[in-house]
Amino acid sequence: MLQPPMISSPLKQTNEIDWVSPLKDYIRHTYGDDPDKYVEECNTLNRLRQDMRGAGKDSTAGRDLLYRYYGQLELLDLRFPVDENHIKISFTWFDAFTHKPTAQYSLAYEKASIIFNISAVLSCHAAFQNRFDDTGQRTAYHSFQAAAGMFTYINENFLHAPSTDLSRETVKTLIAIMLAQGQEVFLEKQIADGRKVGLLAKLASQAAYLYMQAAEGVQDNVTRGVFDRLWLHVTQVKANYMSSIAQYYQALADDDANSHGTAIARLQIAESEGKDAARIANAFPSTVSSASNLSSETGSSLIELTKKHVTNVQEKLASFNKDNDFIYHQTVPAEAALNVIPKLQAAKAIPVSDLYQGQDIQRIIGPDIFQRIVPMAVTESASLYDEEKAKLVRAEAENVETSNGEMAASLDYLKLPSSLNVLKGGMNQETTVDEEFRGWCEELAGHESFGRAFDQLQADKNSILNILERCTKQLDMEESICEKMRSKYGGDWTQQPSSKLTSTLRSDIRSYRGAIEEAVGSDSQLLHTSRLYESDFDEMRSAGETDEADVLYQRAMLNAGANRGKARNGIGSPMSQNSEGNLLDEDFGEGGTSVMDQIAKVEDLLRKLDLIKRDRSQVLKDLKEKVHNDDISNVLILNKKAIANNESQLFQSELEKFRPHQNRLLQATHKQTALMKELTRIYGVLLQDKRVKSEQAKYESFTRQRNSVLTKYKKVFQAFNDLIDGLMRAQNFYSEMKETVESLEKNVETFVNNRRSEGAQLLTRIEQDKASSAGSQADRERDRLREIMERMSVDPSPTKSGTQRPTPSSRPSQSNDIHSFKSPPVSPPYYSKQPSAYSNGPSIKSPVFTPAYQKSEFFPKDSYNPMEYPYQTPVSPPPSQHAHHAHPQYSQQQSQYLPQGYIPPPPPPGPPPSSQGNFGNPGYAYPSGPGGYANSLPPRKSSASAQQSQNDPWAGLNAWK
């Protein structure tokens, strides 16, 4: 059995072109990029066009090649303007019917020709399918519709056709042929499936209508010499054949409806249309030209098809006439009186946009060849679409957050679900020890009492005060001796007063005393806190050590009144041993809802609300994920020209894919509102019960007492931590302060020793001066008496010039002290920047202080040189610094800077101390005492102490105290 033949369009032919050079030039000049980077892409596009030229007209591979090349042309058009003014490439195509060549520089002409060939390949692919097979029928049905859609795209987008095959009249006729054949294939499928005759009549009527339109268009194109005349024969046969089939099946439907006369009239029309189809089929030429794209069996197939159909119609007509003559006796109406058979459209042109959205087509087209070159228009459109998606997600997230907040606020207001524990006897669970409370007790376990720590602080404080007191006494004693010596010797005692030199040391002592006084205040506060919470500390410490935190907790609850046997209203407390049963054991009222049932309803509503919340969160998560993965770049690229001014409409249509998620979120919100209303009503009824109110009051009282206990012991635990921290800071403070005052004590000792050495030198000089003055006065008296005796002599004799005795002033010093030179006028280690009160001459310029002490070349290595240690304002030296003094001497050349008449005191008989405190270093400031618990570290303890001379010249001055 032969299947009805189908018409397919021939393909256009084209010449070879070169894509590579023009594209590389454009990339270099327009995009400013290196064209060598895109050589592979250009070659790929060039190969695609070459492969497309050899595509088979009835093969799937040929169709896929055309699909891919056209898809890449669409993507190419977004980046490269191919026309006469930009990328100039001549596209030459031959007419599919007349074979005349047409050349243009427009990419639109290239794309229109490709689309025409795609339509032609689709029509060929459908025409050569085996329609007796279900798969073949479906493929043919889809391909005819797709071909019609492609032809429709040509008519809608390419208005000025440069060739005949692309003209609107020609393409319109091809569309009609494709749709008529698609309708016929669908009708064949329904006939094979045995559908109702009424449906088959409507489908055949539509097919007949489409073939009549196609026949008219083919007739016009045949007249213009475009189509082959065989196409006209096929369309005319099909038009009459489909009209006959429509009348035939409608007659069967009328016969089933007992309209036997009408059925006979339609069979007569079907016989007439069938005979016309058979007549035209018999006139079909025996030879078929290759231009018609028809097989050689087309004529015989049409003849056999029409002949068989006419035979069936005649047999059915004879049967109906016989039945009507013998049984029904209905009048056969005229043809003009018959109603027109309704039409049912089953074949529609598939739009190109729908065709290219399929996954198979995207796979065939493949990735964008020039995807590395991103057009700005697509990027901007995708960015705008992303913003629209972000707005949608933000709006839905805000709605979800608002709904969750409303639910949480409502449940918190109703104190659900925690309040249900009271009604279910769950308050007994609250009497167990709090884990936080247990942790507090464990923290206190093993800690000793604070008494020893406070005793240690007191001992450290007394030790510091004793050191400060000793320092004060030493300074006072030194100042007292200095002033007593000054009162004895008067102007001869030139040692500077101690008050100016000890101002810094005394200031430090006062500062440290103030810091100790402030620390005593802080210690008093710590001691007060310790005594205030001492019993609580002992309780928590004992509970932590013996693991009896629960016992302490229960005792505290008892003391707070939480475990009394009777509440104030006389109802038993749930913690009491003789407490009455919980509310689940009671049933109030006969025939009413029990408390247990009401609680069960509340819990069920709470579970539903929780389920809604979780489901809503999951839907929002799915929505965000779907939005994140949504990419319409391909849609934007393929519809770039169509959405030039309608981006918002495209965005809205694309956002509709998220509508199901939005609807689910909205439904969840509405359902939540209804459940909350129901929950509020049921829970309100439950709370109106007197026993429930009583139980709630007891629970609230219990909660307040529990919070009171936890608050108390939390305060105790905080006080314990504060005491630990305060005592550690106090211990650090006293330790650092002790080092500071010990360093101060050594500085004071060094200062006093230096002053004693200086005083001893001054005292020795005064005694020597007195002895020298006494010897000179006796010599002068003897000389005067000798002169008187000589004048009184009777025989005076002249005095010889060479025998004159030396004057007392020229005598050498009679002192046996090994240091026979004079000392400077002021105390060398404490040289004041201000002029001395005891000198009448000009002020002496202070020598520049340098760390490396320079010794005078006029004195031996270990001699005492006071000028080597100029005096500066004394400060308590840091423990880490030590001043190494040598035994200085004055140079004879320095005497010119001393005031007239000043006699410096001699140095001490023994060597000075080997190491002294650096009181003369102005660059080091002794830190003042901290207030309270000072954070600044005091100076370290000095490593050197002053040594006194073995023979102390001031040892005899103790009597001056």
Coordinates of C-alpha atoms in Angstrom, one line a residue, residues 22-329:
P22 CA 37.0 40.5 6.7
L23 CA 36.4 39.4 10.3
K24 CA 40.0 39.8 11.3
D25 CA 40.2 43.3 9.8
Y26 CA 37.1 44.3 11.7
I27 CA 38.4 43.0 15.0
R28 CA 41.6 44.8 14.5
H29 CA 40.1 48.2 13.6
T30 CA 36.8 48.2 15.7
Y31 CA 37.5 46.1 18.8
G32 CA 41.1 47.1 18.9
D33 CA 42.1 43.5 19.7
D34 CA 44.7 41.2 18.2
P35 CA 42.9 39.4 15.4
D36 CA 45.3 36.5 15.7
K37 CA 43.6 35.5 18.9
Y38 CA 40.5 34.8 17.0
V39 CA 41.9 32.8 14.0
E40 CA 40.3 29.6 15.2
E41 CA 36.9 31.2 15.6
C42 CA 37.1 32.7 12.1
N43 CA 38.2 29.4 10.6
T44 CA 35.4 27.6 12.4
L45 CA 32.7 29.9 10.9
N46 CA 34.3 29.5 7.5
R47 CA 34.2 25.7 7.7
L48 CA 30.5 25.8 8.8
R49 CA 29.5 27.6 5.6
Q50 CA 31.5 25.2 3.5
D51 CA 29.8 22.3 5.2
M52 CA 26.4 23.9 4.8
R53 CA 26.8 24.1 1.0
G54 CA 26.9 20.3 0.9
A55 CA 24.0 19.6 3.3
G56 CA 21.7 16.8 2.1
K57 CA 18.1 17.8 1.5
D58 CA 16.5 14.8 3.2
S59 CA 19.0 14.0 6.0
T60 CA 19.1 14.9 9.6
A61 CA 22.7 15.8 9.4
G62 CA 22.0 18.4 6.7
R63 CA 19.3 19.9 8.7
D64 CA 21.6 20.2 11.8
L65 CA 24.3 21.8 9.7
L66 CA 21.9 24.5 8.5
Y67 CA 20.5 25.0 12.0
R68 CA 24.0 25.5 13.4
Y69 CA 25.2 27.9 10.7
Y70 CA 22.1 30.0 11.0
G71 CA 22.3 30.1 14.8
Q72 CA 26.0 31.2 14.6
L73 CA 24.9 33.9 12.1
E74 CA 22.4 35.2 14.6
L75 CA 25.1 35.4 17.2
L76 CA 27.5 36.9 14.8
D77 CA 25.1 39.6 13.9
L78 CA 25.2 40.9 17.5
R79 CA 29.0 41.7 17.2
F80 CA 29.8 42.2 13.5
P81 CA 27.7 44.4 11.2
V82 CA 28.0 42.6 7.8
D83 CA 26.9 45.1 5.2
E84 CA 28.2 47.2 2.4
N85 CA 29.6 49.8 4.8
H86 CA 31.3 47.7 7.4
I87 CA 32.2 44.0 6.8
K88 CA 31.8 43.8 3.0
I89 CA 31.2 40.2 1.8
S90 CA 29.4 39.4 -1.4
F91 CA 26.9 36.6 -0.8
T92 CA 25.8 34.9 -4.1
W93 CA 22.8 32.6 -4.1
F94 CA 20.9 30.9 -6.9
D95 CA 17.1 30.9 -7.0
A96 CA 15.6 27.5 -5.8
F97 CA 13.1 27.4 -8.7
T98 CA 14.5 29.6 -11.6
H99 CA 18.2 29.0 -10.7
K100 CA 19.1 32.6 -11.4
P101 CA 22.0 34.0 -9.3
T102 CA 21.6 36.9 -6.9
A103 CA 24.5 38.7 -5.1
Q104 CA 24.2 41.0 -2.1
Y105 CA 26.5 42.4 0.7
S106 CA 23.7 42.0 3.4
L107 CA 23.9 39.4 6.1
A108 CA 20.1 39.5 6.1
Y109 CA 20.1 38.0 2.6
E110 CA 22.5 35.3 3.8
K111 CA 20.3 34.5 6.7
A112 CA 17.1 34.5 4.6
S113 CA 18.6 32.1 2.2
I114 CA 19.7 29.8 5.0
I115 CA 16.3 29.9 6.5
F116 CA 14.8 29.0 3.1
N117 CA 17.1 26.0 2.9
I118 CA 16.2 25.0 6.5
S119 CA 12.5 25.1 5.5
A120 CA 13.2 23.2 2.4
V121 CA 15.2 20.5 4.2
L122 CA 12.5 20.2 6.8
S123 CA 9.8 19.8 4.1
C124 CA 12.0 17.1 2.4
H125 CA 12.6 15.4 5.7
A126 CA 8.9 15.3 6.4
A127 CA 7.9 14.2 2.8
F128 CA 10.2 11.2 2.9
Q129 CA 9.1 9.9 6.3
N130 CA 7.4 6.5 6.6
R131 CA 4.0 7.7 7.8
F132 CA 2.7 4.2 8.5
D133 CA 5.0 4.3 11.6
D134 CA 4.1 6.4 14.6
T135 CA 7.5 7.9 14.9
G136 CA 7.5 8.8 11.2
Q137 CA 4.1 10.3 11.5
R138 CA 5.1 12.5 14.4
T139 CA 8.3 13.6 12.7
A140 CA 6.5 14.5 9.5
Y141 CA 3.8 16.4 11.4
H142 CA 6.4 18.4 13.4
S143 CA 8.7 19.0 10.4
F144 CA 5.9 20.4 8.2
Q145 CA 4.8 22.8 10.9
A146 CA 8.5 23.8 11.5
A147 CA 8.9 24.4 7.8
A148 CA 5.8 26.6 7.7
G149 CA 7.2 28.5 10.7
M150 CA 10.5 29.1 8.9
F151 CA 8.8 30.3 5.8
T152 CA 6.6 32.6 7.9
Y153 CA 9.7 34.1 9.6
I154 CA 11.0 35.0 6.1
N155 CA 7.8 36.8 5.2
E156 CA 7.7 38.7 8.5
N157 CA 11.4 39.8 8.6
F158 CA 12.6 40.1 5.0
L159 CA 10.3 42.5 3.3
H160 CA 12.3 43.3 0.2
A161 CA 13.1 39.9 -1.4
P162 CA 16.0 40.1 -4.0
S163 CA 14.9 36.8 -5.6
T164 CA 11.7 35.1 -6.7
D165 CA 11.9 32.2 -4.3
L166 CA 12.0 34.7 -1.3
S167 CA 9.1 36.8 -2.6
R168 CA 6.0 37.1 -0.4
E169 CA 3.7 35.4 -2.9
T170 CA 6.0 32.4 -3.3
V171 CA 6.7 32.0 0.4
K172 CA 3.0 32.4 1.2
T173 CA 2.1 29.6 -1.1
L174 CA 4.8 27.4 0.4
I175 CA 3.4 28.1 3.8
A176 CA -0.1 26.9 2.7
I177 CA 1.4 23.8 1.2
M178 CA 3.3 22.9 4.4
L179 CA 0.3 23.5 6.7
A180 CA -2.0 21.5 4.4
Q181 CA 0.3 18.6 4.4
G182 CA 0.8 18.8 8.1
Q183 CA -3.0 18.8 8.5
E184 CA -3.2 15.8 6.2
V185 CA -0.6 13.9 8.3
F186 CA -2.5 14.6 11.5
L187 CA -5.7 13.4 9.8
E188 CA -4.0 10.1 8.7
K189 CA -3.0 9.6 12.3
Q190 CA -6.6 10.1 13.6
I191 CA -8.0 7.8 10.9
A192 CA -5.5 5.1 11.9
D193 CA -6.5 5.5 15.5
G194 CA -10.2 5.1 14.7
R195 CA -11.4 8.5 16.0
K196 CA -15.0 9.6 15.8
V197 CA -16.2 10.3 12.3
G198 CA -17.4 13.8 13.3
L199 CA -13.8 14.8 14.3
L200 CA -12.4 13.3 11.2
A201 CA -14.8 15.3 9.0
K202 CA -13.7 18.5 10.6
L203 CA -10.1 17.8 10.2
A204 CA -10.6 16.8 6.6
S205 CA -12.6 20.0 6.0
Q206 CA -9.6 22.1 7.2
A207 CA -7.2 20.1 5.1
A208 CA -9.4 20.7 2.0
Y209 CA -9.5 24.4 2.7
L210 CA -5.7 24.6 3.0
Y211 CA -5.1 22.7 -0.2
M212 CA -7.6 24.9 -2.0
Q213 CA -5.5 28.0 -0.9
A214 CA -2.3 26.2 -1.9
A215 CA -3.7 25.3 -5.3
E216 CA -4.6 28.9 -6.0
G217 CA -1.1 30.1 -5.0
V218 CA 0.6 27.3 -7.0
Q219 CA -1.6 28.2 -10.0
D220 CA -0.3 31.8 -9.9
N221 CA 3.3 30.7 -9.5
V222 CA 3.0 28.2 -12.4
T223 CA 1.6 31.0 -14.5
R224 CA 4.7 33.2 -13.6
G225 CA 7.0 30.3 -14.4
V226 CA 8.2 29.7 -10.9
F227 CA 6.7 26.4 -9.8
D228 CA 6.6 23.2 -11.8
R229 CA 3.2 22.3 -13.2
L230 CA 3.2 19.0 -11.4
W231 CA 2.8 20.8 -8.1
L232 CA -0.5 22.2 -9.4
H233 CA -1.7 18.6 -10.2
V234 CA -0.8 17.4 -6.7
T235 CA -2.5 20.3 -4.9
Q236 CA -5.7 20.0 -7.0
V237 CA -5.9 16.3 -6.5
K238 CA -5.4 16.8 -2.7
A239 CA -8.0 19.6 -2.5
N240 CA -10.7 17.4 -4.1
Y241 CA -9.6 14.3 -2.3
M242 CA -9.7 16.0 1.1
S243 CA -13.1 17.6 0.3
S244 CA -14.4 14.2 -0.6
I245 CA -13.1 12.7 2.6
A246 CA -14.7 15.4 4.6
Q247 CA -18.1 14.8 3.0
Y248 CA -17.7 11.0 3.4
Y249 CA -17.0 11.2 7.2
Q250 CA -19.7 13.8 7.7
A251 CA -22.2 11.5 5.9
L252 CA -21.3 8.7 8.3
A253 CA -21.9 11.1 11.2
D254 CA -25.2 12.2 9.8
D255 CA -26.2 8.6 9.4
D256 CA -25.4 7.9 13.0
A257 CA -27.6 10.9 13.9
N258 CA -30.5 9.3 11.9
S259 CA -30.2 12.0 9.2
H260 CA -30.2 9.3 6.4
G261 CA -31.3 11.7 3.6
T262 CA -28.6 14.2 4.5
A263 CA -26.0 11.4 4.7
I264 CA -27.0 10.2 1.1
A265 CA -26.6 13.8 -0.2
R266 CA -23.1 14.1 1.3
L267 CA -22.1 10.8 -0.1
Q268 CA -23.2 12.0 -3.5
I269 CA -21.0 15.1 -3.1
A270 CA -18.1 12.9 -1.9
E271 CA -18.5 10.7 -5.0
S272 CA -18.4 13.8 -7.2
E273 CA -15.3 15.2 -5.5
G274 CA -13.6 11.9 -5.6
K275 CA -14.2 11.4 -9.3
D276 CA -12.7 14.9 -9.9
A277 CA -9.7 14.0 -7.9
A278 CA -9.3 10.7 -9.8
R279 CA -9.7 12.5 -13.2
I280 CA -6.9 14.9 -12.3
A281 CA -4.8 12.1 -11.0
N282 CA -5.2 10.1 -14.2
A283 CA -3.9 13.2 -16.1
F284 CA -0.7 13.2 -14.1
P285 CA 2.3 12.9 -16.4
S286 CA 4.1 9.6 -16.4
T287 CA 7.5 11.2 -16.2
V288 CA 8.5 13.5 -13.3
S289 CA 11.0 16.3 -13.7
S290 CA 13.8 16.7 -11.1
A291 CA 12.8 20.3 -10.5
S292 CA 9.4 19.3 -9.0
N293 CA 11.2 17.4 -6.2
L294 CA 8.6 14.6 -6.5
S295 CA 9.2 10.9 -6.8
S296 CA 8.4 8.9 -9.9
E297 CA 5.6 7.0 -8.1
T298 CA 3.7 10.2 -7.4
G299 CA 1.2 9.7 -10.3
S300 CA 0.5 6.1 -9.6
S301 CA 0.1 6.8 -5.9
L302 CA -2.5 9.5 -6.5
I303 CA -4.4 7.3 -9.0
E304 CA -4.6 4.3 -6.6
L305 CA -5.5 6.6 -3.6
T306 CA -8.4 8.3 -5.4
K307 CA -9.6 5.2 -7.1
K308 CA -9.8 3.3 -3.8
H309 CA -11.6 6.2 -2.1
V310 CA -14.2 6.5 -4.9
T311 CA -14.9 2.8 -4.6
N312 CA -15.5 3.1 -0.9
V313 CA -17.8 6.1 -1.3
Q314 CA -19.8 4.3 -4.0
E315 CA -20.3 1.2 -1.9
K316 CA -21.4 3.2 1.1
L317 CA -23.7 5.3 -1.1
A318 CA -25.4 2.2 -2.5
S319 CA -25.9 0.8 1.0
F320 CA -27.4 4.0 2.3
N321 CA -29.7 4.3 -0.7
K322 CA -31.0 0.8 -0.1
D323 CA -31.6 1.3 3.6
N324 CA -33.4 4.6 2.9
D325 CA -35.6 3.1 0.2
F326 CA -36.7 0.2 2.2
I327 CA -36.6 1.5 5.7
Y328 CA -36.2 5.3 6.4
H329 CA -37.8 6.9 3.3

